[in-house]
CSV table of C-alpha atoms in Angstrom, one decimal:
chain,number,residue,atom,x,y,z
A,1,MET,CA,27.4,-28.8,-45.6
A,2,LYS,CA,24.1,-26.9,-45.6
A,3,ILE,CA,22.3,-27.1,-42.2
A,4,PRO,CA,18.5,-27.7,-42.6
A,5,SER,CA,16.2,-24.9,-41.7
A,6,SER,CA,14.4,-27.1,-39.1
A,7,ILE,CA,17.7,-27.5,-37.3
A,8,TRP,CA,18.3,-23.7,-37.4
A,9,THR,CA,14.8,-23.1,-36.0
A,10,LEU,CA,15.4,-25.6,-33.2
A,11,LEU,CA,18.8,-24.0,-32.3
A,12,ILE,CA,17.4,-20.5,-32.4
A,13,GLY,CA,14.5,-21.6,-30.2
A,14,ILE,CA,16.8,-23.1,-27.6
A,15,VAL,CA,19.0,-20.0,-27.5
A,16,LEU,CA,15.9,-17.7,-27.1
A,17,THR,CA,14.5,-19.9,-24.4
A,18,LEU,CA,17.7,-20.0,-22.4
A,19,ALA,CA,18.3,-16.2,-22.8
A,20,SER,CA,14.7,-15.5,-21.7
A,21,LEU,CA,14.9,-17.8,-18.7
A,22,TRP,CA,18.2,-16.3,-17.6
A,23,TYR,CA,17.1,-12.6,-17.9
A,24,GLY,CA,13.7,-13.3,-16.4
A,25,GLN,CA,15.5,-14.5,-13.2
A,26,ASN,CA,18.3,-12.0,-13.2
A,27,HIS,CA,16.8,-8.7,-14.4
A,28,GLY,CA,17.5,-6.9,-11.1
A,29,LEU,CA,14.5,-4.6,-11.6
A,30,LEU,CA,12.8,-5.2,-8.2
A,31,PRO,CA,14.0,-4.0,-4.8
A,32,ALA,CA,14.7,-6.5,-2.0
A,33,ALA,CA,11.6,-8.6,-1.0
A,34,ALA,CA,10.7,-7.7,2.6
A,35,THR,CA,7.5,-9.7,3.1
A,36,ASP,CA,6.3,-13.3,2.6
A,37,GLU,CA,3.8,-12.1,0.0
A,38,ALA,CA,6.6,-10.5,-2.0
A,39,VAL,CA,7.8,-14.0,-3.1
A,40,LEU,CA,4.5,-14.7,-4.8
A,41,MET,CA,4.5,-11.4,-6.6
A,42,ASP,CA,8.1,-11.8,-7.7
A,43,GLY,CA,7.4,-15.2,-9.2
A,44,LEU,CA,4.6,-13.6,-11.3
A,45,PHE,CA,6.8,-10.7,-12.3
A,46,ASN,CA,9.6,-13.0,-13.3
A,47,THR,CA,7.3,-15.1,-15.4
A,48,MET,CA,6.1,-12.1,-17.3
A,49,MET,CA,9.7,-11.0,-17.8
A,50,ILE,CA,10.6,-14.4,-19.2
A,51,VAL,CA,7.7,-14.3,-21.7
A,52,SER,CA,8.1,-10.7,-22.7
A,53,THR,CA,11.9,-11.2,-23.2
A,54,GLY,CA,11.4,-14.2,-25.4
A,55,ILE,CA,8.8,-12.3,-27.5
A,56,PHE,CA,11.0,-9.2,-27.7
A,57,LEU,CA,14.0,-11.2,-28.9
A,58,LEU,CA,11.9,-13.2,-31.4
A,59,VAL,CA,10.2,-10.2,-32.9
A,60,GLU,CA,13.3,-8.0,-33.0
A,61,GLY,CA,15.4,-10.9,-34.4
A,62,ILE,CA,12.9,-11.4,-37.3
A,63,LEU,CA,12.8,-7.7,-38.0
A,64,ILE,CA,16.6,-7.4,-38.2
A,65,TYR,CA,16.9,-10.6,-40.2
A,66,SER,CA,14.2,-9.5,-42.7
A,67,ALA,CA,15.7,-6.0,-43.0
A,68,PHE,CA,19.1,-7.5,-43.9
A,69,LYS,CA,17.9,-10.5,-46.0
A,70,TYR,CA,15.3,-8.7,-48.1
A,71,ARG,CA,17.0,-5.3,-48.5
A,72,ARG,CA,17.1,-3.8,-52.0
A,73,ARG,CA,20.3,-4.6,-53.8
A,74,ALA,CA,22.1,-2.0,-56.0
A,75,GLY,CA,20.5,-1.8,-59.4
A,76,ASP,CA,17.4,-3.6,-58.4
A,77,ASN,CA,14.5,-1.4,-59.5
A,78,GLU,CA,11.8,-4.0,-59.8
A,79,ASP,CA,8.7,-4.3,-57.6
A,80,GLY,CA,8.7,-7.0,-54.9
A,81,PRO,CA,6.6,-10.1,-55.2
A,82,PRO,CA,2.9,-9.7,-54.3
A,83,VAL,CA,2.0,-11.1,-50.9
A,84,GLU,CA,-1.7,-12.0,-50.4
A,85,GLY,CA,-1.5,-13.4,-46.9
A,86,ASN,CA,-0.9,-16.6,-45.0
A,87,VAL,CA,-3.9,-17.9,-43.1
A,88,PRO,CA,-2.0,-20.6,-41.0
A,89,LEU,CA,0.6,-18.0,-40.0
A,90,GLU,CA,-2.1,-15.5,-39.0
A,91,ILE,CA,-3.9,-18.1,-37.0
A,92,LEU,CA,-0.6,-19.0,-35.3
A,93,TRP,CA,0.4,-15.5,-34.3
A,94,THR,CA,-3.1,-14.8,-33.0
A,95,ALA,CA,-3.4,-18.1,-31.0
A,96,ILE,CA,0.0,-17.9,-29.3
A,97,PRO,CA,-0.6,-14.4,-27.7
A,98,ALA,CA,-4.1,-15.5,-26.7
A,99,ILE,CA,-2.7,-18.5,-24.9
A,100,ILE,CA,0.0,-16.4,-23.2
A,101,VAL,CA,-2.5,-13.8,-22.0
A,102,ILE,CA,-4.9,-16.5,-20.7
A,103,GLY,CA,-2.1,-18.3,-18.9
A,104,ILE,CA,-0.8,-15.1,-17.2
A,105,SER,CA,-4.3,-14.2,-16.2
A,106,VAL,CA,-4.9,-17.5,-14.5
A,107,TYR,CA,-1.5,-17.3,-12.8
A,108,SER,CA,-2.2,-13.7,-11.7
A,109,PHE,CA,-5.6,-14.8,-10.2
A,110,ASP,CA,-3.9,-17.6,-8.4
A,111,VAL,CA,-1.3,-15.3,-6.9
A,112,TYR,CA,-3.9,-12.8,-5.8
A,113,ASN,CA,-5.9,-15.5,-4.2
A,114,GLU,CA,-2.9,-16.9,-2.4
A,115,MET,CA,-2.2,-13.3,-1.1
A,116,GLY,CA,-5.8,-13.0,0.3
A,117,GLY,CA,-8.0,-12.5,-2.7
A,118,PHE,CA,-10.8,-10.0,-3.3
A,119,ASP,CA,-14.4,-10.5,-2.1
A,120,PRO,CA,-16.5,-7.8,-3.6
A,121,HIS,CA,-19.5,-8.6,-1.4
A,122,SER,CA,-17.6,-8.6,1.9
A,123,ILE,CA,-18.7,-6.3,4.7
A,124,HIS,CA,-16.1,-5.8,7.4
A,125,GLU,CA,-17.3,-7.2,10.7
A,126,ALA,CA,-15.0,-5.1,12.8
A,127,PRO,CA,-14.6,-1.7,11.1
A,128,MET,CA,-12.5,1.1,12.5
A,129,ASN,CA,-14.3,3.2,15.1
A,130,GLN,CA,-13.7,6.6,16.6
A,131,GLU,CA,-12.0,5.2,19.7
A,132,SER,CA,-9.4,3.5,17.6
A,133,MET,CA,-8.8,6.6,15.4
A,134,ALA,CA,-8.6,9.1,18.3
A,135,MET,CA,-5.3,10.8,19.0
A,136,PRO,CA,-4.3,10.1,22.6
A,137,GLY,CA,-1.4,11.7,24.5
A,138,THR,CA,1.0,13.4,22.1
A,139,ALA,CA,-1.4,14.3,19.3
A,140,ILE,CA,-3.8,15.9,21.8
A,141,ALA,CA,-1.1,17.8,23.6
A,142,ALA,CA,0.3,19.0,20.3
A,143,THR,CA,-2.8,21.0,19.8
A,144,LEU,CA,-2.6,22.8,23.1
A,145,SER,CA,-0.9,26.1,23.7
A,146,ASP,CA,0.7,27.3,27.0
A,147,THR,CA,-2.1,29.8,27.5
A,148,PRO,CA,-4.9,28.6,29.7
A,149,PRO,CA,-8.4,28.4,28.2
A,150,SER,CA,-10.2,31.7,28.1
A,151,THR,CA,-13.7,32.1,29.5
A,152,GLU,CA,-14.7,33.9,26.2
A,153,PRO,CA,-16.4,31.5,23.8
A,154,ASN,CA,-15.0,33.2,20.7
A,155,LEU,CA,-11.4,32.9,21.9
A,156,ASN,CA,-11.9,29.2,22.7
A,157,GLN,CA,-13.4,28.7,19.3
A,158,GLU,CA,-10.4,30.4,17.7
A,159,LYS,CA,-8.0,28.1,19.6
A,160,SER,CA,-10.1,25.1,18.6
A,161,ASP,CA,-9.8,26.2,14.9
A,162,GLU,CA,-6.1,26.7,15.2
A,163,ALA,CA,-5.8,23.2,16.8
A,164,MET,CA,-7.7,21.6,13.9
A,165,GLN,CA,-5.4,23.2,11.4
A,166,ASP,CA,-2.7,20.9,12.7
A,167,PRO,CA,-2.3,18.0,10.2
A,168,ALA,CA,-1.9,15.6,13.1
A,169,THR,CA,-5.5,16.2,14.1
A,170,ALA,CA,-7.1,16.0,10.6
A,171,GLY,CA,-7.8,12.3,10.9
A,172,VAL,CA,-9.7,12.9,14.1
A,173,ARG,CA,-11.4,16.1,13.0
A,174,ASN,CA,-13.4,14.3,10.3
A,175,ALA,CA,-13.5,10.8,11.9
A,176,ASP,CA,-17.2,11.2,12.6
A,177,GLN,CA,-17.9,11.9,8.9
A,178,ILE,CA,-16.7,8.5,7.7
A,179,PRO,CA,-19.6,6.1,7.4
A,180,GLN,CA,-17.8,3.0,8.7
A,181,LEU,CA,-16.5,4.9,11.7
A,182,ARG,CA,-20.0,5.8,12.7
A,183,ASN,CA,-21.4,2.3,12.0
A,184,ALA,CA,-24.2,4.1,10.2
A,185,PRO,CA,-27.2,2.0,9.4
A,186,GLY,CA,-27.4,0.9,5.8
A,187,VAL,CA,-23.9,2.1,5.1
A,188,GLY,CA,-21.5,-0.6,4.0
A,189,SER,CA,-17.7,-0.6,4.0
A,190,VAL,CA,-17.1,-2.5,0.8
A,191,ALA,CA,-13.8,-1.6,-0.7
A,192,PRO,CA,-11.0,-3.3,-2.7
A,193,THR,CA,-9.5,-5.7,-0.2
A,194,ILE,CA,-6.7,-8.2,0.2
A,195,GLY,CA,-7.8,-10.3,3.1
A,196,GLY,CA,-6.3,-13.3,4.8
A,197,THR,CA,-4.7,-16.2,2.8
A,198,PRO,CA,-6.9,-19.2,2.1
A,199,ASP,CA,-5.4,-21.2,5.0
A,200,LYS,CA,-6.1,-18.3,7.4
A,201,ALA,CA,-9.5,-17.1,6.1
A,202,GLY,CA,-11.7,-15.9,8.8
A,203,LYS,CA,-8.9,-15.8,11.4
A,204,PRO,CA,-7.9,-12.5,13.0
A,205,ALA,CA,-4.4,-11.1,12.2
A,206,GLU,CA,-1.8,-11.1,15.0
A,207,LEU,CA,-1.4,-7.3,14.8
A,208,GLN,CA,-3.9,-4.7,13.6
A,209,VAL,CA,-3.0,-1.2,12.4
A,210,ASN,CA,-5.5,1.5,11.4
A,211,VAL,CA,-4.1,3.8,8.7
A,212,THR,CA,-5.5,7.2,7.7
A,213,GLY,CA,-4.3,9.0,4.7
A,214,LEU,CA,-4.7,12.8,4.5
A,215,GLN,CA,-3.1,15.6,2.6
A,216,TYR,CA,-0.2,15.1,3.0
A,217,ALA,CA,0.6,12.6,5.7
A,218,TRP,CA,-0.1,9.1,7.0
A,219,ILE,CA,-1.4,8.5,10.5
A,220,PHE,CA,-1.1,5.1,12.2
A,221,THR,CA,-3.2,4.0,15.1
A,222,TYR,CA,-2.7,0.7,17.0
A,223,PRO,CA,-6.2,-0.1,18.4
A,224,GLU,CA,-4.9,-2.6,21.0
A,225,THR,CA,-2.8,-0.1,22.7
A,226,GLY,CA,-4.2,3.3,21.6
A,227,ILE,CA,-0.9,4.4,20.2
A,228,THR,CA,-1.1,6.9,17.4
A,229,THR,CA,2.0,7.9,15.4
A,230,GLY,CA,3.3,9.1,12.1
A,231,GLU,CA,5.7,6.2,11.8
A,232,MET,CA,4.6,2.6,11.5
A,233,HIS,CA,6.4,-0.2,13.4
A,234,VAL,CA,5.7,-3.9,12.7
A,235,PRO,CA,7.4,-7.0,14.1
A,236,ILE,CA,9.1,-9.6,11.9
A,237,GLY,CA,7.1,-12.8,11.4
A,238,ARG,CA,3.7,-11.6,12.5
A,239,LYS,CA,0.7,-11.3,10.2
A,240,VAL,CA,-0.2,-7.6,10.1
A,241,GLU,CA,-3.7,-6.4,9.1
A,242,ILE,CA,-4.0,-2.9,7.8
A,243,ASN,CA,-7.4,-1.2,8.0
A,244,MET,CA,-7.2,1.9,5.9
A,245,THR,CA,-9.3,4.9,5.0
A,246,ALA,CA,-8.7,8.4,3.7
A,247,ASN,CA,-9.7,11.7,5.2
A,248,ASP,CA,-10.1,13.9,2.2
A,249,VAL,CA,-9.2,12.4,-1.3
A,250,ILE,CA,-8.0,9.1,-2.6
A,251,HIS,CA,-4.5,8.1,-1.5
A,252,ALA,CA,-2.6,4.8,-2.1
A,253,PHE,CA,-0.5,2.8,0.4
A,254,TRP,CA,2.6,1.5,-1.4
A,255,VAL,CA,5.8,0.1,0.0
A,256,PRO,CA,7.8,-1.3,-3.0
A,257,GLU,CA,9.7,-3.8,-0.9
A,258,PHE,CA,6.4,-5.3,0.3
A,259,ARG,CA,5.0,-5.7,-3.2
A,260,LEU,CA,1.6,-4.4,-2.0
A,261,LYS,CA,-0.3,-1.4,-3.2
A,262,GLN,CA,-3.8,-0.5,-1.9
A,263,ASP,CA,-6.1,2.6,-2.3
A,264,ALA,CA,-7.2,4.5,0.7
A,265,ILE,CA,-10.7,5.7,-0.2
A,266,PRO,CA,-12.7,8.5,1.7
A,267,GLY,CA,-15.7,7.0,3.4
A,268,ARG,CA,-14.7,3.4,3.0
A,269,GLN,CA,-12.4,1.0,4.7
A,270,SER,CA,-9.8,-1.0,2.7
A,271,GLU,CA,-8.1,-4.0,4.3
A,272,PHE,CA,-4.9,-5.9,3.4
A,273,ARG,CA,-2.5,-8.2,5.2
A,274,PHE,CA,1.1,-9.0,5.0
A,275,THR,CA,3.8,-10.7,7.0
A,276,PRO,CA,7.1,-8.8,7.3
A,277,LYS,CA,10.3,-11.0,7.1
A,278,THR,CA,13.3,-8.6,6.7
A,279,ALA,CA,14.2,-6.0,9.2
A,280,GLY,CA,14.8,-2.5,8.0
A,281,ASP,CA,13.4,1.0,7.4
A,282,TYR,CA,11.1,1.2,4.4
A,283,VAL,CA,9.5,4.2,2.7
A,284,LEU,CA,5.7,4.3,2.5
A,285,ILE,CA,4.8,6.2,-0.7
A,286,CYS,CA,1.4,7.6,-1.7
A,287,ALA,CA,1.0,6.1,-5.2
A,288,GLU,CA,-2.1,8.2,-6.1
A,289,LEU,CA,-1.9,11.8,-7.3
A,290,CYS,CA,-3.6,13.5,-4.3
A,291,GLY,CA,-2.6,17.2,-4.7
A,292,PRO,CA,0.3,19.6,-5.3
A,293,TYR,CA,2.4,18.1,-2.5
A,294,HIS,CA,1.7,14.5,-3.4
A,295,GLY,CA,5.4,13.7,-3.9
A,296,ALA,CA,6.2,14.7,-0.3
A,297,MET,CA,3.5,12.4,1.2
A,298,ARG,CA,5.8,9.7,2.6
A,299,ALA,CA,6.3,7.9,5.9
A,300,THR,CA,8.6,5.4,7.4
A,301,VAL,CA,7.7,1.7,8.0
A,302,VAL,CA,10.1,0.1,10.5
A,303,VAL,CA,10.3,-3.7,10.4
A,304,GLU,CA,12.1,-5.0,13.5
A,305,PRO,CA,12.4,-8.0,15.8
A,306,GLN,CA,9.6,-8.7,18.3
A,307,GLU,CA,11.8,-7.5,21.2
A,308,ALA,CA,12.5,-4.2,19.5
A,309,PHE,CA,8.8,-3.7,18.6
A,310,ASP,CA,7.7,-4.4,22.2
A,311,LYS,CA,10.3,-1.8,23.5
A,312,TRP,CA,9.0,0.7,21.0
A,313,VAL,CA,5.4,0.1,22.1
A,314,GLN,CA,6.3,0.7,25.8
A,315,GLU,CA,8.2,3.9,24.8
A,316,GLN,CA,5.2,5.2,23.0
A,317,LEU,CA,2.9,4.5,25.9
A,318,VAL,CA,5.1,6.3,28.4
A,319,ALA,CA,5.7,9.2,26.1
A,320,SER,CA,1.9,9.6,25.4
A,321,LYS,CA,1.1,9.6,29.1
A,322,GLU,CA,3.9,12.0,30.0
A,323,THR,CA,2.9,14.5,27.3
A,324,LEU,CA,-0.7,14.5,28.4
A,325,ASN,CA,0.3,15.0,32.0
A,326,GLN,CA,2.4,18.0,31.0
A,327,ALA,CA,-0.5,19.5,29.1
A,328,ILE,CA,-2.8,19.1,32.1
A,329,ALA,CA,-0.1,20.5,34.4
A,330,VAL,CA,-0.6,24.0,32.9
A,331,ASN,CA,-4.1,23.9,34.1
A,332,PRO,CA,-4.3,27.0,36.5
A,333,ALA,CA,-8.0,26.7,37.3
A,334,ASP,CA,-7.7,23.2,38.6
A,335,LEU,CA,-10.2,21.9,36.1
A,336,SER,CA,-10.6,18.2,35.6
A,337,PRO,CA,-8.8,16.8,32.5
A,338,ASN,CA,-12.0,16.4,30.6
A,339,GLU,CA,-13.1,20.0,31.4
A,340,PHE,CA,-9.7,21.5,30.5
A,341,LEU,CA,-9.4,19.7,27.2
A,342,ALA,CA,-13.0,20.0,26.2
A,343,PRO,CA,-12.5,23.2,24.1
A,344,TYR,CA,-9.9,21.5,22.1
A,345,THR,CA,-11.5,18.1,21.6
A,346,LYS,CA,-15.2,18.9,21.3
A,347,ASP,CA,-15.0,19.1,17.5
A,348,MET,CA,-12.3,16.5,17.1
A,349,GLY,CA,-14.4,13.4,17.6
A,350,ILE,CA,-12.6,12.4,20.9
A,351,LYS,CA,-14.9,11.2,23.6
A,352,PRO,CA,-14.3,12.1,27.3
A,353,GLU,CA,-13.9,8.4,28.3
A,354,ILE,CA,-10.9,8.1,25.9
A,355,LEU,CA,-9.2,11.1,27.7
A,356,HIS,CA,-9.9,9.5,31.0
A,357,GLN,CA,-8.5,6.2,29.9
A,358,VAL,CA,-5.3,7.7,28.5
A,359,HIS,CA,-4.8,9.9,31.6
A,360,HIS,CA,-5.0,7.0,34.0
């Protein structure tokens, strides 16, 4: 019994659909999802995998079938039949891809909007400032030597130059050159942004972290506590807002498990938000070619329970104060903390009141 071509077409369509649906949900190409936003992105990615798998199987199946069905037989030296075109078929294979592209575009926009969206006309109401970017405690003391400051201006200048060669101080060194840090009149801070989700639009995040990218490191500052570190810690279940800029060239903040990638642009502030949901240590990668050591520009993002995060915050506060006190303890001339640290902080954008606050 000969099976009608319409039945074959239906059976092949069912098989292709089932195969595409299965592979689109079981491709195993993505790392574990570690944020609430990752679920939205995974849904979009899986949809594109389903569509692309179906198209791939269909096209390759037709090619293989045609190569076998219409191959030249032995002894056949005649020309093939002339083909002038098929208008309905051409319309069909043009309309179907167009519908697919439009559908994925609408879906992508909806996902992006659910994640926070992009407002090209937004001006940040609370941009980063020098106080939030300053390096208290450990970073300041790291620039100090055991030798007391000299009374010779040139020697002090040399030590200040040596201090500013430390990558840990680079974000502070040029902080006053970034427009949004100065709140300069007429200078906006518009940058590609993923803000709050529609249900939380206009509401502050539960935790803010200021991020500075520089060749070749990431610096994280917690404005609420003044903590500055090279390793970012965030608690599970709290909405985190990242305010980010770059110190020299364009960098890109990318944690694959978070499904978020955002450029850090010199002179501008980018913002994005996410909600961690899975504890673990994740690698922050710079996804923008930023120089010869671009591949080594990595940092650790620690997602942990609230109790562990609070403990880490307290440890950082204690360590910062102890380190600053140790630096001041080598002060043989009994200068005030501000006077003693002035040669090292004058050109670093750190104001005296910040030193006073950290010391006390």
